[in-house]
Each structure stands twice: as structure tokens, then as C-alpha cells.
């Protein structure tokens, strides 16, 4: 009888470890999504401005330093080619704007995909003392290690507003 109780306790412990591990993975994924959005929607800072003014090699060094940890090795290159890395900052730089996220909301998508996060971000863009806001929404998937695997934008009011100015 005692051994059965130990088995039950052992199974409970294993289940709690799995739940804790799943929770840790979820937290890593959400942290990655938030880090990516903050990087994409803040700036451009002096370091990025310098890289944008120098060369493609300097820009690639900047991307590797600031984004590499968010993607799997093979996905980073793919996301760079698809323009999912540094989407708004080069335009903001070229047009003289500063970007600042006002609010970033992330929510794990429960029933569709295991590691998907819906996001909504309100972004302030300012230039010459004038400011306005725009919204960016979408979904980002992460893998078990919390690395980004898929990015889909649903609403990109920021790109439209930067382009129109």
C-alpha cells in the first residue's frame, strides 16, 4: 500500500514538473515576443543610426547583436530577408522620426497553436515636437526554446503613417 502512495506522489510530482516546464516555456516565448516588439518599436538609438549611416556590414552586426538571441539560427536569416527584422526603424530614421511603444499587450493563443501569441502595440511616432500614435497587431509563434518561428502582422498602421508622411 505504501508503494502505491509513493507512485501516486511520484506521478503528481512528474505532472507538476511538466506543468512547470510548460509554464517556463510559455514565459520564455512571451518574453521573446515582448523583447522583439520593444526592439522593433523603440528608436532608432544612436548605435542604430550610426549603423544605418555606415554600411550593410555595420547594420548586420547591429542585427546580430540585438536580434540573434530571439530567433533560431536558420530563422534569423529568413526573417531578415522577409523584412521582419528592423521593419519600422530604418524608415523612421530616414524620415527623422523617433518611435516609442506606449503599450504592448501580448496574449497566449490557447486553442489554435501551442506557442502562439497575439499582440497589440500602440506606438508613438514623433518628429519636430509633433507626435501621433499608430497601432500594430499580429501573431508570433515561438518554439519550445522560446525562439520566434513565425511572424504575421494583421494591422500595421505605423507603416502606413510613416509612409504617408
mmCIF file of C-alpha atoms in Angstrom:
data_model
loop_
_atom_site.group_PDB
_atom_site.id
_atom_site.type_symbol
_atom_site.label_atom_id
_atom_site.label_comp_id
_atom_site.label_asym_id
_atom_site.label_seq_id
_atom_site.Cartn_x
_atom_site.Cartn_y
_atom_site.Cartn_z
ATOM 1 C CA UNK A 1 0.000 0.000 0.000
ATOM 2 C CA UNK A 2 2.808 2.424 0.833
ATOM 3 C CA UNK A 3 4.431 1.805 -2.542
ATOM 4 C CA UNK A 4 1.152 2.717 -4.308
ATOM 5 C CA UNK A 5 1.056 6.001 -2.397
ATOM 6 C CA UNK A 6 4.652 6.682 -3.438
ATOM 7 C CA UNK A 7 3.743 6.013 -7.077
ATOM 8 C CA UNK A 8 0.832 8.463 -6.819
ATOM 9 C CA UNK A 9 3.085 11.082 -5.237
ATOM 10 C CA UNK A 10 5.727 10.419 -7.865
ATOM 11 C CA UNK A 11 3.178 10.815 -10.682
ATOM 12 C CA UNK A 12 1.891 14.051 -9.118
ATOM 13 C CA UNK A 13 5.447 15.326 -8.923
ATOM 14 C CA UNK A 14 6.132 14.446 -12.578
ATOM 15 C CA UNK A 15 2.908 16.164 -13.652
ATOM 16 C CA UNK A 16 3.807 19.313 -11.692
ATOM 17 C CA UNK A 17 7.273 19.307 -13.287
ATOM 18 C CA UNK A 18 5.707 19.050 -16.770
ATOM 19 C CA UNK A 19 3.297 21.892 -15.962
ATOM 20 C CA UNK A 20 6.136 23.995 -14.568
ATOM 21 C CA UNK A 21 8.275 23.281 -17.629
ATOM 22 C CA UNK A 22 5.383 24.186 -19.933
ATOM 23 C CA UNK A 23 4.830 27.375 -17.961
ATOM 24 C CA UNK A 24 8.550 28.239 -18.194
ATOM 25 C CA UNK A 25 8.479 27.654 -21.961
ATOM 26 C CA UNK A 26 5.406 29.866 -22.244
ATOM 27 C CA UNK A 27 7.083 32.608 -20.233
ATOM 28 C CA UNK A 28 10.189 32.379 -22.438
ATOM 29 C CA UNK A 29 8.058 32.661 -25.568
ATOM 30 C CA UNK A 30 6.124 35.644 -24.278
ATOM 31 C CA UNK A 31 9.335 37.319 -23.094
ATOM 32 C CA UNK A 32 10.841 36.815 -26.572
ATOM 33 C CA UNK A 33 7.773 38.342 -28.232
ATOM 34 C CA UNK A 34 7.830 41.373 -25.918
ATOM 35 C CA UNK A 35 11.604 41.837 -26.395
ATOM 36 C CA UNK A 36 11.221 41.695 -30.175
ATOM 37 C CA UNK A 37 8.391 44.234 -30.174
ATOM 38 C CA UNK A 38 10.242 46.609 -27.853
ATOM 39 C CA UNK A 39 13.329 46.407 -30.107
ATOM 40 C CA UNK A 40 11.296 46.952 -33.259
ATOM 41 C CA UNK A 41 9.268 49.850 -31.886
ATOM 42 C CA UNK A 42 11.881 51.859 -29.973
ATOM 43 C CA UNK A 43 14.323 54.272 -31.523
ATOM 44 C CA UNK A 44 16.305 54.495 -33.607
ATOM 45 C CA UNK A 45 19.026 54.924 -30.981
ATOM 46 C CA UNK A 46 22.474 56.362 -31.730
ATOM 47 C CA UNK A 47 24.037 52.950 -32.310
ATOM 48 C CA UNK A 48 21.419 52.031 -34.910
ATOM 49 C CA UNK A 49 21.576 55.448 -36.585
ATOM 50 C CA UNK A 50 25.327 55.036 -36.946
ATOM 51 C CA UNK A 51 24.910 51.530 -38.402
ATOM 52 C CA UNK A 52 22.255 52.771 -40.841
ATOM 53 C CA UNK A 53 24.578 55.550 -41.975
ATOM 54 C CA UNK A 54 27.629 53.288 -42.354
ATOM 55 C CA UNK A 55 27.255 50.041 -44.256
ATOM 56 C CA UNK A 56 25.323 46.829 -44.629
ATOM 57 C CA UNK A 57 28.023 45.072 -42.612
ATOM 58 C CA UNK A 58 27.556 47.502 -39.704
ATOM 59 C CA UNK A 59 23.801 47.001 -39.909
ATOM 60 C CA UNK A 60 24.191 43.216 -39.944
ATOM 61 C CA UNK A 61 26.425 43.455 -36.860
ATOM 62 C CA UNK A 62 23.706 45.513 -35.132
ATOM 63 C CA UNK A 63 21.005 42.978 -36.062
ATOM 64 C CA UNK A 64 23.125 40.068 -34.824
ATOM 65 C CA UNK A 65 23.816 41.835 -31.536
ATOM 66 C CA UNK A 66 20.218 42.848 -30.857
ATOM 67 C CA UNK A 67 18.087 40.160 -32.515
ATOM 68 C CA UNK A 68 20.071 36.937 -32.859
ATOM 69 C CA UNK A 69 19.025 35.565 -29.454
ATOM 70 C CA UNK A 70 15.325 35.874 -30.379
ATOM 71 C CA UNK A 71 15.429 33.567 -33.419
ATOM 72 C CA UNK A 72 16.668 30.112 -34.276
ATOM 73 C CA UNK A 73 19.914 30.219 -36.267
ATOM 74 C CA UNK A 74 18.252 29.449 -39.608
ATOM 75 C CA UNK A 75 15.201 31.651 -38.962
ATOM 76 C CA UNK A 76 17.135 34.872 -38.368
ATOM 77 C CA UNK A 77 18.399 34.960 -41.946
ATOM 78 C CA UNK A 78 14.916 34.156 -43.263
ATOM 79 C CA UNK A 79 13.324 36.902 -41.179
ATOM 80 C CA UNK A 80 15.954 39.410 -42.315
ATOM 81 C CA UNK A 81 15.243 38.550 -45.976
ATOM 82 C CA UNK A 82 11.475 38.846 -45.398
ATOM 83 C CA UNK A 83 11.977 42.236 -43.698
ATOM 84 C CA UNK A 84 10.591 41.091 -40.336
ATOM 85 C CA UNK A 85 13.672 42.416 -38.576
ATOM 86 C CA UNK A 86 14.031 46.177 -38.432
ATOM 87 C CA UNK A 87 10.682 46.791 -40.091
ATOM 88 C CA UNK A 88 9.978 50.350 -38.976
ATOM 89 C CA UNK A 89 13.266 51.735 -37.650
ATOM 90 C CA UNK A 90 15.055 52.352 -40.972
ATOM 91 C CA UNK A 91 12.012 54.277 -42.282
ATOM 92 C CA UNK A 92 11.751 56.215 -39.033
ATOM 93 C CA UNK A 93 15.450 57.056 -39.316
ATOM 94 C CA UNK A 94 15.213 58.130 -42.960
ATOM 95 C CA UNK A 95 12.171 60.321 -42.253
ATOM 96 C CA UNK A 96 13.512 61.788 -38.984
ATOM 97 C CA UNK A 97 11.011 60.096 -36.654
ATOM 98 C CA UNK A 98 11.508 58.637 -33.197
ATOM 99 C CA UNK A 99 9.426 55.610 -32.208
ATOM 100 C CA UNK A 100 8.347 54.708 -28.702
ATOM 101 C CA UNK A 101 5.960 51.947 -27.654
ATOM 102 C CA UNK A 102 3.242 53.314 -25.395
ATOM 103 C CA UNK A 103 1.570 49.991 -24.694
ATOM 104 C CA UNK A 104 2.386 46.417 -25.696
ATOM 105 C CA UNK A 105 -0.155 43.720 -24.911
ATOM 106 C CA UNK A 106 0.549 40.036 -25.518
ATOM 107 C CA UNK A 107 -1.810 37.133 -25.041
ATOM 108 C CA UNK A 108 -1.091 33.447 -25.489
ATOM 109 C CA UNK A 109 -3.453 31.943 -28.042
ATOM 110 C CA UNK A 110 -4.969 28.988 -26.234
ATOM 111 C CA UNK A 111 -6.842 26.751 -28.635
ATOM 112 C CA UNK A 112 -5.221 27.153 -32.013
ATOM 113 C CA UNK A 113 -1.476 26.815 -31.768
ATOM 114 C CA UNK A 114 0.685 25.643 -28.888
ATOM 115 C CA UNK A 115 3.134 28.544 -28.740
ATOM 116 C CA UNK A 116 1.381 31.445 -30.452
ATOM 117 C CA UNK A 117 0.964 34.935 -29.052
ATOM 118 C CA UNK A 118 -1.416 37.610 -30.267
ATOM 119 C CA UNK A 119 -0.006 41.099 -29.773
ATOM 120 C CA UNK A 120 -1.298 44.645 -29.909
ATOM 121 C CA UNK A 121 1.078 47.577 -29.684
ATOM 122 C CA UNK A 122 0.314 51.264 -29.574
ATOM 123 C CA UNK A 123 3.308 53.230 -30.810
ATOM 124 C CA UNK A 124 4.063 56.926 -30.564
ATOM 125 C CA UNK A 125 5.952 58.351 -33.507
ATOM 126 C CA UNK A 126 7.302 61.875 -33.170
ATOM 127 C CA UNK A 127 9.186 64.415 -35.241
ATOM 128 C CA UNK A 128 9.974 68.092 -34.716
ATOM 129 C CA UNK A 129 7.976 68.259 -31.482
ATOM 130 C CA UNK A 130 4.833 66.771 -33.015
ATOM 131 C CA UNK A 131 3.612 63.305 -32.141
ATOM 132 C CA UNK A 132 0.889 60.876 -33.091
ATOM 133 C CA UNK A 133 0.164 57.205 -32.443
ATOM 134 C CA UNK A 134 -0.393 54.133 -34.561
ATOM 135 C CA UNK A 135 -1.343 50.543 -33.868
ATOM 136 C CA UNK A 136 0.456 47.375 -34.856
ATOM 137 C CA UNK A 137 -1.161 43.972 -34.261
ATOM 138 C CA UNK A 138 -0.370 40.410 -35.206
ATOM 139 C CA UNK A 139 0.642 36.973 -34.065
ATOM 140 C CA UNK A 140 4.044 35.486 -33.326
ATOM 141 C CA UNK A 141 4.817 31.806 -32.850
ATOM 142 C CA UNK A 142 7.710 30.529 -30.775
ATOM 143 C CA UNK A 143 9.273 27.105 -30.402
ATOM 144 C CA UNK A 144 9.946 25.129 -27.203
ATOM 145 C CA UNK A 145 13.100 27.156 -26.531
ATOM 146 C CA UNK A 146 11.188 30.442 -26.773
ATOM 147 C CA UNK A 147 12.703 31.360 -30.161
ATOM 148 C CA UNK A 148 10.496 33.032 -32.773
ATOM 149 C CA UNK A 149 9.445 30.843 -35.700
ATOM 150 C CA UNK A 150 6.587 32.727 -37.415
ATOM 151 C CA UNK A 151 5.543 36.392 -37.527
ATOM 152 C CA UNK A 152 2.239 37.553 -39.007
ATOM 153 C CA UNK A 153 1.113 41.179 -38.947
ATOM 154 C CA UNK A 154 -2.616 41.854 -39.081
ATOM 155 C CA UNK A 155 -2.695 45.631 -38.743
ATOM 156 C CA UNK A 156 0.235 47.863 -39.454
ATOM 157 C CA UNK A 157 -0.991 51.421 -39.087
ATOM 158 C CA UNK A 158 2.517 52.537 -38.187
ATOM 159 C CA UNK A 159 4.000 51.612 -41.562
ATOM 160 C CA UNK A 160 1.144 53.385 -43.337
ATOM 161 C CA UNK A 161 1.517 56.539 -41.242
ATOM 162 C CA UNK A 162 5.297 56.677 -41.669
ATOM 163 C CA UNK A 163 4.931 56.106 -45.399
ATOM 164 C CA UNK A 164 2.262 58.829 -45.734
ATOM 165 C CA UNK A 165 4.416 61.472 -44.041
#
